[in-house]
Short mmCIF file of C-alpha atoms and ligand atoms in Angstrom, two decimals:
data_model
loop_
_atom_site.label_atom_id
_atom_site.label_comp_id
_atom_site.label_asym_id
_atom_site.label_seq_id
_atom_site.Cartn_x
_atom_site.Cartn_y
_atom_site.Cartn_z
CA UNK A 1 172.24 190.76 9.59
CA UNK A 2 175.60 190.13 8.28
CA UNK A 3 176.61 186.77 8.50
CA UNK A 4 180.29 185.69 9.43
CA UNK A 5 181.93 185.18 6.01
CA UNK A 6 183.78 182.57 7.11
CA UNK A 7 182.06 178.66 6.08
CA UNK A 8 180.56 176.85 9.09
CA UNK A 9 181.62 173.44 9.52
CA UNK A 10 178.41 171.00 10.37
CA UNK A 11 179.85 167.67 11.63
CA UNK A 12 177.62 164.64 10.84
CA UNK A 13 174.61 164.75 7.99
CA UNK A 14 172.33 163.23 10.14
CA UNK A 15 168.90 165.08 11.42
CA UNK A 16 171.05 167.81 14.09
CA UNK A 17 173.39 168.08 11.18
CA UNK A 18 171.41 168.19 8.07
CA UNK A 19 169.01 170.96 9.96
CA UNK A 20 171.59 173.12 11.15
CA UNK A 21 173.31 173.11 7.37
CA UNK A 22 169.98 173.55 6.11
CA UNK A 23 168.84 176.45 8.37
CA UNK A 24 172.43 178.29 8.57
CA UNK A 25 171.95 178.58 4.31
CA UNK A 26 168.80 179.96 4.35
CA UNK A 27 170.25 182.43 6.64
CA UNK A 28 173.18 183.80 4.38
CA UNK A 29 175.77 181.33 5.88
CA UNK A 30 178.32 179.22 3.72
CA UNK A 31 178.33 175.83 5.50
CA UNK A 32 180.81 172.72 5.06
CA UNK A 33 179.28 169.22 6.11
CA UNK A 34 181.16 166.43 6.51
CA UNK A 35 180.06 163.08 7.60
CA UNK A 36 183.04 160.11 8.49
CA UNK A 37 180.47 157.28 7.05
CA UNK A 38 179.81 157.62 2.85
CA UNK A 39 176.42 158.44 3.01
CA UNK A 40 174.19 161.33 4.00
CA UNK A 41 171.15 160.84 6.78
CA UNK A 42 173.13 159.08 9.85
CA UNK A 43 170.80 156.47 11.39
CA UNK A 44 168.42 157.38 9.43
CA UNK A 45 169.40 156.32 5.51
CA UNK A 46 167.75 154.14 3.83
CA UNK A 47 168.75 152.27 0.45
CA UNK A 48 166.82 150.19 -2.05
CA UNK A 49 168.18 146.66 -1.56
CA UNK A 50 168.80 143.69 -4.18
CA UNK A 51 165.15 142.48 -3.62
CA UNK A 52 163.65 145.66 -4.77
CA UNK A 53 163.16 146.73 -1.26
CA UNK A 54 163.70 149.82 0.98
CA UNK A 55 165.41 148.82 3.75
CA UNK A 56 166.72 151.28 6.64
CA UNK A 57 170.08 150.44 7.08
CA UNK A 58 170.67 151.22 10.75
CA UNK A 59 166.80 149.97 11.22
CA UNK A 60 163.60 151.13 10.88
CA UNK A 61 162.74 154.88 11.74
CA UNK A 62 159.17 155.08 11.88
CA UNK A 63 158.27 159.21 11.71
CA UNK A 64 156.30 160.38 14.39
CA UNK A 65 155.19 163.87 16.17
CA UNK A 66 152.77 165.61 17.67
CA UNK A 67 154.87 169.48 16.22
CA UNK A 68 153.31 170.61 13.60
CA UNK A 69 156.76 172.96 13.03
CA UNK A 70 158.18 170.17 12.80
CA UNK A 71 156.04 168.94 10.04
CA UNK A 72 155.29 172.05 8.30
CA UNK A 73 159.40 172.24 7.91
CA UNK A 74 159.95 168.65 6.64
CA UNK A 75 157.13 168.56 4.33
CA UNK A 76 159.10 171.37 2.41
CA UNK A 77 161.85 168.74 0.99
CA UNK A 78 159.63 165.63 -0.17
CA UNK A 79 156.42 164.09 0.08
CA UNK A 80 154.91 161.96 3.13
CA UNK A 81 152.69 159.36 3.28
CA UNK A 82 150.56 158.88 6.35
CA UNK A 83 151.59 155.48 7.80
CA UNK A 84 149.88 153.85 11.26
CA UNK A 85 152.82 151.80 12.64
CA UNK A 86 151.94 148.66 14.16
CA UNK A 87 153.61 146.22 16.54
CA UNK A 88 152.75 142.40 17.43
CA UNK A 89 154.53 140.57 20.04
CA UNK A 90 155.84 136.76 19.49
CA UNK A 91 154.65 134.81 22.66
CA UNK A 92 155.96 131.16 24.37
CA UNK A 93 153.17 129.70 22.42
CA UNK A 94 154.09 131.58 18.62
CA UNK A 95 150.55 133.40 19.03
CA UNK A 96 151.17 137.07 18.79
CA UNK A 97 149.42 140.06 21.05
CA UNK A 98 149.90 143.78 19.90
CA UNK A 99 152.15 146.05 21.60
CA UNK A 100 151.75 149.01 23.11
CA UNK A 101 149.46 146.71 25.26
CA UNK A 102 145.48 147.38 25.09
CA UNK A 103 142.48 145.46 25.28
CA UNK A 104 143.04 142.26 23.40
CA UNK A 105 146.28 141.82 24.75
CA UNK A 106 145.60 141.97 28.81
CA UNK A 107 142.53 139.53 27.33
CA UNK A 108 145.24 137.09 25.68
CA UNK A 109 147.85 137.13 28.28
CA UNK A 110 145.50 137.00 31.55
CA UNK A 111 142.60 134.42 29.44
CA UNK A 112 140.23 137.34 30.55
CA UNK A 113 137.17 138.69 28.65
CA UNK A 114 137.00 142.16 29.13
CA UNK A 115 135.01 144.66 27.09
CA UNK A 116 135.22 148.04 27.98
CA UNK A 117 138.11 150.47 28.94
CA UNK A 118 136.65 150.61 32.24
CA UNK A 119 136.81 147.05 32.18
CA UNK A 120 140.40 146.77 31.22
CA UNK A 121 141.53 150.02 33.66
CA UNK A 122 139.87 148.26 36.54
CA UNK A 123 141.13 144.78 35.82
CA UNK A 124 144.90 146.46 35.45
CA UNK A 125 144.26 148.14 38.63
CA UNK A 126 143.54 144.69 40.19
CA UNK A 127 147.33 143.40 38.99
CA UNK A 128 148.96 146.52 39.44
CA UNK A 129 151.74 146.64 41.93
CA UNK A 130 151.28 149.75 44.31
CA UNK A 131 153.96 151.59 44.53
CA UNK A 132 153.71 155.27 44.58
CA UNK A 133 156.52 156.68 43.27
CA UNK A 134 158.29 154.19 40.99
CA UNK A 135 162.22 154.96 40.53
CA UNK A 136 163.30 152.63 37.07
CA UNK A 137 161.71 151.04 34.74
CA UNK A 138 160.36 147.77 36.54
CA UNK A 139 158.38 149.57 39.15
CA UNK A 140 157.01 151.84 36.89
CA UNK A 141 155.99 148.75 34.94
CA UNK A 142 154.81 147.11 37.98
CA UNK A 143 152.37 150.03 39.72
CA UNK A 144 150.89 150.51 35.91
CA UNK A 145 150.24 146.93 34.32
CA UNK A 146 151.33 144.23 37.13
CA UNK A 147 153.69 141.14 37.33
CA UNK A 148 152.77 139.15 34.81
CA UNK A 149 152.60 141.69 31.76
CA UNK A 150 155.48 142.95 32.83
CA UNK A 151 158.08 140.26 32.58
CA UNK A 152 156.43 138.48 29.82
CA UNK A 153 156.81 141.69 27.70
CA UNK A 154 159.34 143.45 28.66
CA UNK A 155 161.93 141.85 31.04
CA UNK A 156 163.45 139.37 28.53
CA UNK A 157 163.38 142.19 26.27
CA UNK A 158 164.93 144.54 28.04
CA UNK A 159 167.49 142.47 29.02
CA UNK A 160 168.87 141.19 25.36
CA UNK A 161 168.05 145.08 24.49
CA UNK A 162 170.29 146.38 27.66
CA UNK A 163 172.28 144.06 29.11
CA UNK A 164 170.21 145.48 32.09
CA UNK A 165 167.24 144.31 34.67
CA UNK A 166 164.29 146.51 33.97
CA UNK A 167 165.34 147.79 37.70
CA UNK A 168 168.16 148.86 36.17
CA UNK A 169 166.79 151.05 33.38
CA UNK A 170 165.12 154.68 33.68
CA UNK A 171 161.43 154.88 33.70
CA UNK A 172 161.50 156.97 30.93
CA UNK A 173 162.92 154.18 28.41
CA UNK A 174 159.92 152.28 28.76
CA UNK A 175 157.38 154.94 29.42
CA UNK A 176 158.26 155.91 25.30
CA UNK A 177 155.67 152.84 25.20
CA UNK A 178 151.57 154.01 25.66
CA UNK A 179 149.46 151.75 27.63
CA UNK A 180 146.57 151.72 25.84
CA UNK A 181 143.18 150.21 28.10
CA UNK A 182 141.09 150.37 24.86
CA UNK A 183 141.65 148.79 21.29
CA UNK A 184 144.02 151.14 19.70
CA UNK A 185 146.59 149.30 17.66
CA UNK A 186 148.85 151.77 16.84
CA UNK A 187 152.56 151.65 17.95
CA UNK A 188 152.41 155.44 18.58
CA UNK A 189 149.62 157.24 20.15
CA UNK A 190 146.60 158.27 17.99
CA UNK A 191 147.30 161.64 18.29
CA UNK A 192 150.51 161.88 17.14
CA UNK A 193 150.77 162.34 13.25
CA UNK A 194 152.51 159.49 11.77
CA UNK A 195 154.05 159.47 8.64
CA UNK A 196 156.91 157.97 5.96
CA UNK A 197 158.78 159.62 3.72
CA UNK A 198 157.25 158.52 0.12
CA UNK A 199 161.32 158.42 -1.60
CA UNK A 200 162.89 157.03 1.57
CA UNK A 201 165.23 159.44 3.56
CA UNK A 202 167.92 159.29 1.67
CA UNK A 203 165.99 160.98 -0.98
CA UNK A 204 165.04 163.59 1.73
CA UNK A 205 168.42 164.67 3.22
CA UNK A 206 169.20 165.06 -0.46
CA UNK A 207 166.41 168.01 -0.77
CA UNK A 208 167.49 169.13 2.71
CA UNK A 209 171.38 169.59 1.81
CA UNK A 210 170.72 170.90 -1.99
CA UNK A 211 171.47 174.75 -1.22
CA UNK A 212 174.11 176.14 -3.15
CA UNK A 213 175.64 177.66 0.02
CA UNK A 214 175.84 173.85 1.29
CA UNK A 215 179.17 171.56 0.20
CA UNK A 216 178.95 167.86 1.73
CA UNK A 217 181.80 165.98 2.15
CA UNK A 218 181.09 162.20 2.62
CA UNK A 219 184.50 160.02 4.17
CA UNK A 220 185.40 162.88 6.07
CA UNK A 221 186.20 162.40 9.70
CA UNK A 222 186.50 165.74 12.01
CA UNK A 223 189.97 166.04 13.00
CA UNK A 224 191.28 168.32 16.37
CA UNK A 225 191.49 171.98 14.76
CA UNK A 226 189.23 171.78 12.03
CA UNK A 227 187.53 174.36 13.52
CA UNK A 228 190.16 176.98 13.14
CA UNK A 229 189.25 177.07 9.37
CA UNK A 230 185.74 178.16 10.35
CA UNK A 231 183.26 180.70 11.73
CA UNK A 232 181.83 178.05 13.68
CA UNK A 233 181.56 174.46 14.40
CA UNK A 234 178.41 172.35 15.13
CA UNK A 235 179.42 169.01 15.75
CA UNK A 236 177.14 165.63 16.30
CA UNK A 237 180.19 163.42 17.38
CA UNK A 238 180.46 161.66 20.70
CA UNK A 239 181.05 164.42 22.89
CA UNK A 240 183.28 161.80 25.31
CA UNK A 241 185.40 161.23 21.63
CA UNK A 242 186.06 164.93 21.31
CA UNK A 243 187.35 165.04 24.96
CA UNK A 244 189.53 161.85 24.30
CA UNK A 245 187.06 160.18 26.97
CA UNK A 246 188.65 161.89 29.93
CA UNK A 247 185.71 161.60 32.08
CA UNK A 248 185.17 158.19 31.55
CA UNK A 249 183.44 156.75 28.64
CA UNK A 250 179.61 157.08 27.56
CA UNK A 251 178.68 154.45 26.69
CA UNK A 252 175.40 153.08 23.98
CA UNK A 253 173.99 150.08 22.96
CA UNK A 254 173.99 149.34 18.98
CA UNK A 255 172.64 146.91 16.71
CA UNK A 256 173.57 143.99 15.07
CA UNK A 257 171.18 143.74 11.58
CA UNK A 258 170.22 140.27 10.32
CA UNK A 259 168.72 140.25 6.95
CA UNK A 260 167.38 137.09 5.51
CA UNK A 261 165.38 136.93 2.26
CA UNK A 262 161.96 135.29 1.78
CA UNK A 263 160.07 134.40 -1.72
CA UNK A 264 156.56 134.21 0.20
CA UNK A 265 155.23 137.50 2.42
CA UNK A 266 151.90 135.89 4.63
CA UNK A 267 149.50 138.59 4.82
CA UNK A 268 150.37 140.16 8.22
CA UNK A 269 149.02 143.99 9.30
CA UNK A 270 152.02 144.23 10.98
CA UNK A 271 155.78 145.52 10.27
CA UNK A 272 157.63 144.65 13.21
CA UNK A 273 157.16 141.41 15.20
CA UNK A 274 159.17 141.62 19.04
CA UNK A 275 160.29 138.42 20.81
CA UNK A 276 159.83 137.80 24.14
CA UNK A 277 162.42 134.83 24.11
CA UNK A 278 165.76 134.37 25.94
CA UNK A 279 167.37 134.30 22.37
CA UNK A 280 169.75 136.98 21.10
CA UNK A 281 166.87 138.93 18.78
CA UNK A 282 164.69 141.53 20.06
CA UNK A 283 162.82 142.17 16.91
CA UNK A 284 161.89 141.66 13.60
CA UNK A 285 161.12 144.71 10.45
CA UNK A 286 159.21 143.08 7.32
CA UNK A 287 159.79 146.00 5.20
CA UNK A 288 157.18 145.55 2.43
CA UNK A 289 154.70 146.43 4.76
CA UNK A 290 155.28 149.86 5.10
CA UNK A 291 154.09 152.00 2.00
CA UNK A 292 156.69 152.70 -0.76
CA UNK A 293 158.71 150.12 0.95
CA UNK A 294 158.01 147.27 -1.89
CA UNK A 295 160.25 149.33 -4.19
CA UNK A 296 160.04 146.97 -7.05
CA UNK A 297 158.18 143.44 -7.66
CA UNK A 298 160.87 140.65 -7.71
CA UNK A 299 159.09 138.08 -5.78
CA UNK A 300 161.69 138.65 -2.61
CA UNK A 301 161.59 140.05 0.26
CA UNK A 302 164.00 141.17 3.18
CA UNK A 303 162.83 140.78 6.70
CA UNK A 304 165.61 142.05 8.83
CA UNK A 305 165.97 141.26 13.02
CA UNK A 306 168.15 143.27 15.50
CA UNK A 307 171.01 142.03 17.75
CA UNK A 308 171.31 144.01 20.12
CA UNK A 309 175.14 144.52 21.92
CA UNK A 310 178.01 146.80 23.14
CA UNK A 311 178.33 149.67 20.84
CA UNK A 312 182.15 148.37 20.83
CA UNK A 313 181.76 145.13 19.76
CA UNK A 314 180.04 146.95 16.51
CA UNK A 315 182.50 149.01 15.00
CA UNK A 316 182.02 151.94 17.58
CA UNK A 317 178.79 152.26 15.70
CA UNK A 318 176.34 154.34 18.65
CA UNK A 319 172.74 153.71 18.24
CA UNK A 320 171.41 154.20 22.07
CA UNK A 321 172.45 156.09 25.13
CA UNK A 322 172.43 153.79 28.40
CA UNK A 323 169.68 155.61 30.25
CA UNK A 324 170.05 154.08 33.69
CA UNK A 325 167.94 154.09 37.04
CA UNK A 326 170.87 155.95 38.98
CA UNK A 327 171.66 158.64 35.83
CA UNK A 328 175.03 157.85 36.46
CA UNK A 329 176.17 157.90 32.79
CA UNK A 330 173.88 161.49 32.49
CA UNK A 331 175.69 162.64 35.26
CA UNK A 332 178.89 161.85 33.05
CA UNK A 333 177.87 163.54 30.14
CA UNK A 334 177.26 167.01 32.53
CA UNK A 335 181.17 166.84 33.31
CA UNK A 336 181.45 167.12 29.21
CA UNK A 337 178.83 169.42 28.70
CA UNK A 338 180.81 171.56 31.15
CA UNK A 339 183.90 171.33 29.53
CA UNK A 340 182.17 172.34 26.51
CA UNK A 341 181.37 175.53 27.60
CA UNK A 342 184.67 176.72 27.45
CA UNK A 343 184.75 176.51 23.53
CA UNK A 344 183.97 179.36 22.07
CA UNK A 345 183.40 178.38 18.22
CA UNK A 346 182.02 174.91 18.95
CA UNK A 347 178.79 173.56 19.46
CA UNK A 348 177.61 170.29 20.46
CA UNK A 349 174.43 169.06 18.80
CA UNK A 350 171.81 165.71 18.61
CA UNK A 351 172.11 162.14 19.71
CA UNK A 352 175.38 161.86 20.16
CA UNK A 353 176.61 165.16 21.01
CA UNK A 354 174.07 165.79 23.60
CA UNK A 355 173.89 161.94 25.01
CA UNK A 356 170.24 161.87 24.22
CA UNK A 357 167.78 158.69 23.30
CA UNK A 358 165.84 161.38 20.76
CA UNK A 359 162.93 160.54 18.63
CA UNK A 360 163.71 162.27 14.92
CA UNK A 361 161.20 164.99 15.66
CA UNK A 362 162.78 165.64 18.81
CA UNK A 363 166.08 166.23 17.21
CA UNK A 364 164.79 167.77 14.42
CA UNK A 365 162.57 170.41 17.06
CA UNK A 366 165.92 170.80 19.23
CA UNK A 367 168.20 171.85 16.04
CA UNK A 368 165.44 174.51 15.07
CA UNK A 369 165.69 175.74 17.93
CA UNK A 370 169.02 175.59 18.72
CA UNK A 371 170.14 176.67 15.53
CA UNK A 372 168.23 179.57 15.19
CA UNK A 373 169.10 180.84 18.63
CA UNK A 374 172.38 180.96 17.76
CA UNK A 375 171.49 183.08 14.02
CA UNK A 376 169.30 185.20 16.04
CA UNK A 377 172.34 185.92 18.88
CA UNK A 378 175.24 187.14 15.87
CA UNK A 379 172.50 189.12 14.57
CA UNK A 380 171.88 191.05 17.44
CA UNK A 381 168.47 190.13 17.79
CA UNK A 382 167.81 187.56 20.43
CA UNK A 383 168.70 187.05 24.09
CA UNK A 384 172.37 186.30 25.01
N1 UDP B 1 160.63 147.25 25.26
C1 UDP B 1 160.40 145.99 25.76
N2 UDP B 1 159.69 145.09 25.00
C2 UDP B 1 159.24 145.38 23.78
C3 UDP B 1 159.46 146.67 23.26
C4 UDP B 1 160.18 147.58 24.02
O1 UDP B 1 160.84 145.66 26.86
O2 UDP B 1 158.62 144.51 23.13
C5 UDP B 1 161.37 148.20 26.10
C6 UDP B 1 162.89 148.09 25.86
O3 UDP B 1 163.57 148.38 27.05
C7 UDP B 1 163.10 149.15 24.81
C8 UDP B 1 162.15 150.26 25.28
O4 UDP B 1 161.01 149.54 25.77
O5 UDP B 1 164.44 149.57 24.76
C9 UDP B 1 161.75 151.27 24.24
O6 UDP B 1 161.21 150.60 23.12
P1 UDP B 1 161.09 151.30 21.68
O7 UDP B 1 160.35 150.36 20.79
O8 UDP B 1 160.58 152.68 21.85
O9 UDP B 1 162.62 151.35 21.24
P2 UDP B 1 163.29 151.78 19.85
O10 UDP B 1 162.24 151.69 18.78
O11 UDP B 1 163.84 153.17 20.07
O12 UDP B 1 164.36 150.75 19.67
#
């Protein structure tokens, strides 16, 4: 294999970005990545914060997969910690019920008693809406867990989340939630493996991008052309952005953090707490709970909630694709991903270049792949 020797510029030093440097350097490629924001690690950098504590800056990723390639190729740049995430709920009466939803909480919300699964399946059965082939997000919720669950957990959610009904929304956004009918706890399904970087993320992209063949340039926006200086171009911006929006905009959601500081921590098992109110917050990330989080002792600690709105009323900063019922913004994003096939030396990649609500193993799994397609293609190994 002889490798272009011409640099390849990597756009963005998030998870598409920082894998496709990574992976390109390993295979004999020089590789430029520049990121417009100062840092490395996109949504996913973390910082220790003047209370001694680790707090994810564009909120809390909580690592979770069921690819053990994905793993195995993670675990090479730091150590992990296995961490069971674990989400309570905020009700009208400031009780709390753990989400995804399982035994205790059908038993809270409906005043029921039930003891078995096959107590809780048949009981959910009994509420369940039927309706056979649910198209969005309300009458999936409906046909699996009835009314009353429903739009006590979800629709006020959803609503501050979207700016959408739960009629509105894609199945899919809310089917990333289990429904559990026994007493698992865990945010994530039990047989995913769940785990948290033990130096934060930052601390990993660091390991990821240290390759002599890799230079990062941080404060460095991608301008039209750029690509002419290079082999190749894999790029993580908005895809709409690169084709000055001219079929319409895509549009996300993004998040407004509010961090507040506490001198007392109550003993909770939980990290995140969710409201169910008609307020503006959707939830709330007490970051000492998660290991290697409580960076140093100070007798503070930062609890941080989310404000969720328009992705321009925050700076242009994207956190979530609008997944809708109708896939009318998807069926945007096909009209760019047409156009892009007409570039030769550029390649559009994660989140935001592929309009995509990804998990990190997800985008992590897609670069791999993608990535070393396109290695295996220039050296006249793989399929065209
Ligand atoms: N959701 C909800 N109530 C909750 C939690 C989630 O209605 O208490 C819905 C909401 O539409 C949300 C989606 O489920 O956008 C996916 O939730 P998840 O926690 O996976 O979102 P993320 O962690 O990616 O923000």
């Amino acid at each position: 294999m002889t490798p272009t020797n011409r640099r390849i510029l990597v756009v963005g030093a998030g998870f598409a970005g920082a894998v496709h440097a990574r992976t390109l350097a390993e295979n004999g490629y020089r590789v430029h990545v520049i990121d417009r924001r100062p840092h490395i690690g996109g949504n996913a950098y973390d910082r220790v914060d003047e209370n001694g504590i680790r707090v994810h800056v564009y909120g809390p990723h909580l690592f979770h997969t069921k690819n053990e390639a994905v793993i195995a190729w993670l675990k090479r740049f730091g150590r992990f910690t296995p961490y069971q995430h674990k989400v309570r709920v905020r009700l009208p009466d400031g009780a709390t019920a753990p989400l995804p939803i399982n035994r205790t909480t059908v038993n809270i919300v409906h005043g029921t008693d039930l003891q078995t699964e096959a107590e809780v399946k048949a009981f959910l059965a009994s509420v369940a809406v039927p309706i056979a082939h649910p198209a969005n997000a309300a009458e999936y919720l409906y046909s699996r867990i009835g009314t009353a669950l429903t739009d006590l957990f979800f629709r006020p959610y959803t609503r501050k989340m979207w700016l959408m009904e739960l009629e509105d929304m894609a199945a899919s956004v809310v089917q990333r939630i289990p429904i559990n009918y026994d007493d698992t706890d865990t945010y994530f399904e039990r047989t995913q493996t769940q785990m948290m970087p033990v130096d934060g993320y930052t601390a990993l992209f660091d390991q990821i991008l240290s390759h002599e063949a890799i230079t990062v340039d941080l404060g460095v926006g991608y301008e039209k052309g750029m690509e002419r200086d290079y082999g190749h171009c894999f790029t993580s911006m908005p895809i709409d952005e690169y084709f000055d929006y001219v079929d319409g905009e895509l549009p996300y959601r993004s998040i407004r953090f509010h961090h507040r500081t506490a001198t007392e921590a109550p003993e909770q098992g939980w990290s995140v707490t969710n409201f169910t109110d008609d307020g503006p917050l959707t939830r709330e990330t007490a970051w000492h709970i998660i290991p290697h989080h409580l960076v140093e002792r100070t007798g503070r600690y930062t609890y941080t909630a989310e404000e969720p709105c328009d992705y321009k009323d925050n700076g242009f900063e994207r956190y979530y694709p609008v997944k809708t019922a109708d896939g009318r913004f998807q069926a945007r994003y096909d009209l760019y991903k047409e156009r892009a096939k007409d570039l030769a030396t550029i390649s559009f990649i994660g989140r935001c270049g592929t309009y995509q609500y990804l998990d990190m193993d997800q985008v992590i799994n897609q670069s791999l792949a993608h990535v070393g397609k396109w290695i295996a293609e220039r050296s006249g190994q793989g399929a065209a």
